[in-house]
PDB file of C-alpha atoms in Angstrom:
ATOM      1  CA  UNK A 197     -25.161 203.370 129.058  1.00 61.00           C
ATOM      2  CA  UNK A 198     -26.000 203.634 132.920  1.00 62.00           C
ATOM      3  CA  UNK A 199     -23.912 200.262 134.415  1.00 63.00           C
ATOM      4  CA  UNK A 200     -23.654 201.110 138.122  1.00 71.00           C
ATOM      5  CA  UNK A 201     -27.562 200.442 139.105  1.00 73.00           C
ATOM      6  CA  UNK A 202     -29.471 197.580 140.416  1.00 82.00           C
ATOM      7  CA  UNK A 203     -33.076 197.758 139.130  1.00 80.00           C
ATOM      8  CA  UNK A 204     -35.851 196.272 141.007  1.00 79.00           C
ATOM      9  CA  UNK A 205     -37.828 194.247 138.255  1.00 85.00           C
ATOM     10  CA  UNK A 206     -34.607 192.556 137.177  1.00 86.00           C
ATOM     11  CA  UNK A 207     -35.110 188.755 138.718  1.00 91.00           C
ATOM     12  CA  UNK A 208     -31.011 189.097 140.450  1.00 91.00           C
ATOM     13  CA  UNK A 209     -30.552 192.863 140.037  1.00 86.00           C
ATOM     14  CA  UNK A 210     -27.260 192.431 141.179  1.00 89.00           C
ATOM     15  CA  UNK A 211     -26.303 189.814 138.352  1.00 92.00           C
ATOM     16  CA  UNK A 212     -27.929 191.994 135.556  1.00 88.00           C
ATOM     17  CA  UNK A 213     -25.950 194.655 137.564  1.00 87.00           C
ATOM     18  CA  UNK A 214     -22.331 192.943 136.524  1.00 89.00           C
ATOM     19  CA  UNK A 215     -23.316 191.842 133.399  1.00 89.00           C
ATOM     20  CA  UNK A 216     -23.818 195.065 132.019  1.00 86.00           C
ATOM     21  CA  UNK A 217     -20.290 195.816 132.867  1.00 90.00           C
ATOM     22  CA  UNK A 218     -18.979 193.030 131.430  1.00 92.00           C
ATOM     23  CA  UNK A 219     -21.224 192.904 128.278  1.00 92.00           C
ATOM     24  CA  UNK A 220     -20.015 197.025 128.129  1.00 91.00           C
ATOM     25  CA  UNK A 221     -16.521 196.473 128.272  1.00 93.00           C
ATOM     26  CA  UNK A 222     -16.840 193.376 125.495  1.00 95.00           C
ATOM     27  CA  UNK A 223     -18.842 195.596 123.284  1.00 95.00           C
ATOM     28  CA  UNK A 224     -16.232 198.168 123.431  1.00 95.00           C
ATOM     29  CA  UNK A 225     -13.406 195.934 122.693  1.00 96.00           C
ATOM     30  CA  UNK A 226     -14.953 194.124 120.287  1.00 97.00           C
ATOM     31  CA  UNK A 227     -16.903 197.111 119.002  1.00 96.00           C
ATOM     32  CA  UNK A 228     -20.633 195.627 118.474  1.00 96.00           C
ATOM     33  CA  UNK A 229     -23.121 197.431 116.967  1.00 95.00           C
ATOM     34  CA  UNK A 230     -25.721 197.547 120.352  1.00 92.00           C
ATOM     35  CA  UNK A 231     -29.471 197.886 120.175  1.00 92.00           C
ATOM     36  CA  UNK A 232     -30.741 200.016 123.091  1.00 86.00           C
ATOM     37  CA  UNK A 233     -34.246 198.627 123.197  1.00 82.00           C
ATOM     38  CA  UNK A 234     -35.284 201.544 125.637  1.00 80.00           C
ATOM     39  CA  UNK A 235     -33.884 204.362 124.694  1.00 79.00           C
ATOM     40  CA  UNK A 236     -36.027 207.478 123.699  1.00 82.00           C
ATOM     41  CA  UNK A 237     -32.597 208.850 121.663  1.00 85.00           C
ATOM     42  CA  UNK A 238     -30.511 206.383 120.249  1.00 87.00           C
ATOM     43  CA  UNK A 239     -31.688 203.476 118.505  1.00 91.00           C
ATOM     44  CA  UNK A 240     -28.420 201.783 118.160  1.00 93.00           C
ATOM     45  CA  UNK A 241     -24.837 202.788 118.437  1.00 92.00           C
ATOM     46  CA  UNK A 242     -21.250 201.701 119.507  1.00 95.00           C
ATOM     47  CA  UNK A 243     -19.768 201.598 123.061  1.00 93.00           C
ATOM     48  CA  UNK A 244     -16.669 203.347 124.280  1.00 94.00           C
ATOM     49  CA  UNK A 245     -15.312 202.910 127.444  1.00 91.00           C
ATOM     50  CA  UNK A 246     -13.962 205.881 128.700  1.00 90.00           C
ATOM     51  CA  UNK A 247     -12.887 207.071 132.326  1.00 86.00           C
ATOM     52  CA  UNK A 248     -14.125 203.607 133.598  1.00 82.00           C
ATOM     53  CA  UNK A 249     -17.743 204.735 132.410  1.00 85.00           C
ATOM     54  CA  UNK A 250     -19.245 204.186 129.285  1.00 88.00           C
ATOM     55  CA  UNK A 251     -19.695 206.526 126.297  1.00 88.00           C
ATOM     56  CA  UNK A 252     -22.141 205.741 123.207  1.00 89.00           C
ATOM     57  CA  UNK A 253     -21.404 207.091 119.669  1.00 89.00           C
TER      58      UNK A 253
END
């Protein structure tokens, strides 16, 4: 889970930008069960956080 970008079509890129950190940090803690609508790899998965980063298994 890439959390350190600001993507263009996002309407505040900077706001989705935080948000992902904050939803990946909450997902960790709580450990969610996360869809990753995009992904070519994983359909869904749990969240570590790990080195300040992200890590899905």
């Amino acid at each position: 889970m890439i959390k350190n970008f600001i993507a263009k079509y996002d309407f505040d890129g900077r706001k989705a930008m935080e948000l992902r950190k904050e939803f990946g940090k909450r997902a960790a803690a709580e450990n969610w069960e996360c869809l990753f609508y995009h992904s070519k790899e994983q359909a869904t998965g749990f969240i570590d956080e790990v080195d300040g980063g992200f890590k899905i298994r």
